Coordinates of C-alpha atoms and ligand atoms in Angstrom, one line a residue:
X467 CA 0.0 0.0 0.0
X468 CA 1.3 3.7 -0.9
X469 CA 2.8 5.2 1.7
X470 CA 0.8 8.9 2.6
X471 CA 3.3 11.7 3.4
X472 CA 0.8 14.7 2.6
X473 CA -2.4 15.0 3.6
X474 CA -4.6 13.3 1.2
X475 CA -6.4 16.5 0.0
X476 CA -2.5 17.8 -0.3
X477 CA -1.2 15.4 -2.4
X478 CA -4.3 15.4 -4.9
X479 CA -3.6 19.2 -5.3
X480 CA -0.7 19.0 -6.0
X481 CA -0.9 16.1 -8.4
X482 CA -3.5 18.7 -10.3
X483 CA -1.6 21.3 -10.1
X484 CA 1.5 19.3 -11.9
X485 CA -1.0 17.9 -14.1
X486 CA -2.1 21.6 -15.0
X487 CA 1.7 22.5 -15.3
X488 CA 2.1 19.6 -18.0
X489 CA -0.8 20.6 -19.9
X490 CA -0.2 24.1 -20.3
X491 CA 4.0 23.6 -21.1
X492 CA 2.6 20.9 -24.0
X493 CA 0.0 23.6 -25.4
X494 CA 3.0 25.9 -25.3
X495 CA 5.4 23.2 -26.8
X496 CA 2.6 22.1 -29.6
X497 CA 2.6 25.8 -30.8
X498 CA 5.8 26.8 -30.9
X499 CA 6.4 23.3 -32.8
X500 CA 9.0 22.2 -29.8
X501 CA 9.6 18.8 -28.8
X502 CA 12.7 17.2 -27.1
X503 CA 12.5 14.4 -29.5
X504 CA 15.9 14.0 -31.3
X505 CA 17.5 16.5 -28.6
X506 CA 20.8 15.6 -28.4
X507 CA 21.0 17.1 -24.9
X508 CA 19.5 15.9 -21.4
X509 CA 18.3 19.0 -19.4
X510 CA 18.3 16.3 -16.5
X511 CA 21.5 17.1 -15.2
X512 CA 21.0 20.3 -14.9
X513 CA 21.8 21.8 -11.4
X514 CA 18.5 22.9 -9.7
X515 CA 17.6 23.6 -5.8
X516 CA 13.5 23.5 -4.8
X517 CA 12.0 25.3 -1.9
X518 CA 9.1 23.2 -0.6
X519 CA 7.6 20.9 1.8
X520 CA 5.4 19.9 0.0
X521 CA 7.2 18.9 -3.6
X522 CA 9.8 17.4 -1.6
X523 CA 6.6 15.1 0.4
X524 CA 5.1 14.4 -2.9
X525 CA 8.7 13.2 -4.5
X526 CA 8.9 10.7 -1.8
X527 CA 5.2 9.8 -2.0
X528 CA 6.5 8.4 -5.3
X529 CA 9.7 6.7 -3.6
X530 CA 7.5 4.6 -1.6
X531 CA 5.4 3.3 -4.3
X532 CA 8.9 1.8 -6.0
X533 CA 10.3 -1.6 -5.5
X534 CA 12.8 -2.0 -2.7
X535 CA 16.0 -2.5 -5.2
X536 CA 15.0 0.4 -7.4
X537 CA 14.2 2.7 -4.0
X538 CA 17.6 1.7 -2.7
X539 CA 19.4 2.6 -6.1
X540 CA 18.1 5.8 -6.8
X541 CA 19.3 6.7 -3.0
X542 CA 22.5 5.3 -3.3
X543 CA 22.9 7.4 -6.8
X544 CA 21.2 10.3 -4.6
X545 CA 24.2 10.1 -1.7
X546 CA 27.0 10.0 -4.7
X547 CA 25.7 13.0 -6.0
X548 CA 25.7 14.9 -3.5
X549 CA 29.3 13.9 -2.7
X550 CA 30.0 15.2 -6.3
X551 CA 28.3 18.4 -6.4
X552 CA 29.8 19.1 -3.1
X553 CA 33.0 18.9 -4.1
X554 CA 32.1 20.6 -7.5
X555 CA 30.7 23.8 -6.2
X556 CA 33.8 23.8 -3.8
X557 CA 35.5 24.1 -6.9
X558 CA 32.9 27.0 -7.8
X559 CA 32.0 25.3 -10.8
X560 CA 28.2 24.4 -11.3
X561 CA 27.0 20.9 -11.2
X562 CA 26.4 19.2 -14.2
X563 CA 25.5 15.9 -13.0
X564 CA 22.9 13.5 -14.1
X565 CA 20.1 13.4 -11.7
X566 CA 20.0 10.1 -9.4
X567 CA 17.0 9.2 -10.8
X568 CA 17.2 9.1 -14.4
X569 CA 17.9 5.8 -16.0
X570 CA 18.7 5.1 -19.4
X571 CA 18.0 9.1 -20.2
X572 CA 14.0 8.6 -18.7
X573 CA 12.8 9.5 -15.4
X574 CA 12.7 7.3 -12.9
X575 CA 9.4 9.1 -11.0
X576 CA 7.9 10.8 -13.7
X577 CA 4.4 11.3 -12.7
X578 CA 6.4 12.4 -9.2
X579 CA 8.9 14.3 -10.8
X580 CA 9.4 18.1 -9.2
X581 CA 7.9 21.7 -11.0
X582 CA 11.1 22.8 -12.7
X583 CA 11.3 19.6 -14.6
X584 CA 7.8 20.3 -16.0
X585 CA 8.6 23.8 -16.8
X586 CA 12.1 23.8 -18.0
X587 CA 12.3 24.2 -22.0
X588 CA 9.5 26.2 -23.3
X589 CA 10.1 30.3 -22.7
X590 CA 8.0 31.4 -19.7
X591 CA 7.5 34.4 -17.3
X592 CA 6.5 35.3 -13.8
X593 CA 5.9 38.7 -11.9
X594 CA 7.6 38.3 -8.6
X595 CA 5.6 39.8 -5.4
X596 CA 7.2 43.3 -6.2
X597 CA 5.8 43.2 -9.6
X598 CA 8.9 43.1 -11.8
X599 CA 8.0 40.7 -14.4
X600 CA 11.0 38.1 -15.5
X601 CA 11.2 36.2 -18.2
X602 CA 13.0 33.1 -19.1
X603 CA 14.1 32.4 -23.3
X604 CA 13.8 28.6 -23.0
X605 CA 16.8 26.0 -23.5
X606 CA 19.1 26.4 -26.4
X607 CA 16.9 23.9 -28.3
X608 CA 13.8 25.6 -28.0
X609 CA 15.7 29.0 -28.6
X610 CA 17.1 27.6 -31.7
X611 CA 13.9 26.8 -33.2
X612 CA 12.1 29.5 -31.9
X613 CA 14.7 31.5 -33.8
X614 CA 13.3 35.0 -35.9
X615 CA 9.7 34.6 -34.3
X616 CA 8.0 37.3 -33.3
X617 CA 4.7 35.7 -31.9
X618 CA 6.5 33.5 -29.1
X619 CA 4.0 33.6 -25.9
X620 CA 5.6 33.0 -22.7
X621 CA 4.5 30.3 -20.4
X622 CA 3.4 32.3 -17.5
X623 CA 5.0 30.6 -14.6
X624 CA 2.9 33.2 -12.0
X625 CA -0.4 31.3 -11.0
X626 CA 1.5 28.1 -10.9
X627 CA 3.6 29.3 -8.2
X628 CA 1.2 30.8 -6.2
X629 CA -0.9 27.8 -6.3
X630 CA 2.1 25.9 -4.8
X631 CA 2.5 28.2 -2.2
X632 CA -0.9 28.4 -1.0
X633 CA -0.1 24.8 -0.7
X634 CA 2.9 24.8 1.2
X635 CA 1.0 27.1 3.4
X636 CA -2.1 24.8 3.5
X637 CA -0.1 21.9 4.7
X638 CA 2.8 23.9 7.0
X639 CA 0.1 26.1 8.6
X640 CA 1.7 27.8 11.4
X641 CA 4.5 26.0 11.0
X642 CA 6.0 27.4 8.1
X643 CA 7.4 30.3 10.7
X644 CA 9.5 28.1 12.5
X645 CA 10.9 25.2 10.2
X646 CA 14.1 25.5 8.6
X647 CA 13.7 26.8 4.5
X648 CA 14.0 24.3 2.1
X649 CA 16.8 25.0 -0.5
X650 CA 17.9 21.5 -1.7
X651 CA 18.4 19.6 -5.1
X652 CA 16.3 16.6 -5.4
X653 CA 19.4 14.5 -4.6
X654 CA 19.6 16.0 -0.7
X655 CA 15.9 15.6 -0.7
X656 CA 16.2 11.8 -0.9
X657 CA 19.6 11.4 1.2
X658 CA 17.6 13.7 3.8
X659 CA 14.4 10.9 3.6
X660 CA 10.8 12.2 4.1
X661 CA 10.1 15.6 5.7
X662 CA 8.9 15.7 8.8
X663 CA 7.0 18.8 10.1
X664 CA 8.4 17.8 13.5
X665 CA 11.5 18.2 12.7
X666 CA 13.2 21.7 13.6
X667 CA 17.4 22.1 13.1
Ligands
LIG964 S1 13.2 14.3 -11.6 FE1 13.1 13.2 -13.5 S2 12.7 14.9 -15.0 FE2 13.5 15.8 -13.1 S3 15.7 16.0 -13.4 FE3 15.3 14.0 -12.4 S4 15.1 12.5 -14.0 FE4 14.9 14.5 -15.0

């Protein structure tokens, strides 16, 4: 039986809210005429940190549902990452390591798989809390074919953040004030194991 991190009416948010995420970066991608098909790059080693609970709950949500030998090789591949990038941005050079749970250039937890990895690709846009609006040109790829355009629309990355927000704040509740912030790569998100809100370092 799955093992229940989030609260149930959590984790079916934020399974919607991913699902939402995918839908609107494929309408994007189907427009612009982008695929990753034939790409002969793999944006999964890419060197990202993610700042919540609750996509960190919902990752391992996914890790319990795998078999024992797959769990225990993805988290062995997580604890040799970090190792690597630790020693990398000592260094101050920028990770470039495959992620622990790719195999054979798929994801390992793709219907688990965290809101950057959904996102990254097709151009896209947010307005930050002071209002300044940012804008992102895509990977190489997309920027390549995209190339002379003047009718690209931006994915606009705004709502979907503030939905995930107003779930991190749904589950943490008062919380939120007193537990540590979460800046991590997915790889210290499995060495670290589940989140617990009891937890306070
Ligand atoms: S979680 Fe999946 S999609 Fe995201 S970087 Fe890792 S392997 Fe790639």
């Amino acid at each position: 039986m799955t093992q229940k991190i989030l609260p149930p009416d959590i984790s079916n948010q934020i399974a919607t809210l991913y699902h939402d995420m995918e839908s609107a970066y494929d309408d994007l991608a189907k427009s612009l005429d982008f695929t990753c098909q034939g790409c002969p790059d793999n944006c999964c080693d890419s060197y990202f940190q993610h700042h919540t609970y609750t996509e960190w709950a919902y990752l391992w949500e996914g890790m319990e549902e795998l078999p024992e030998d797959k769990k225990n090789r993805f988290l062995q591949r997580a604890e040799e990452y970090v190792k690597e990038s630790k020693k990398m941005l000592a260094r101050d050079e920028r990770p470039n390591i495959m992620c622990p749970i790719n195999e054979q250039g798929l994801c390992g937890l793709y219907s688990h798989r965290l809101m950057i990895c959904r996102l990254h690709g097709i151009p896209s846009a947010m307005t930050r809390p002071d209002g300044k609006r940012m804008e992102f040109p895509g990977c190489f790829r997309c920027q390549e074919i995209v190339e002379g355009r003047k009718d690209i629309t931006h994915l606009d990355r705004t709502k979907m953040y503030q939905r995930l927000v107003l779930l991190e704040m749904e589950w943490l509740g008062p919380k939120r004030h007193v537990l540590p912030r979460v800046k991590m790569t997915l790889a210290e998100m499995l060495v670290k194991g589940p989140p617990s809100l009891d937890f306070c370092r």
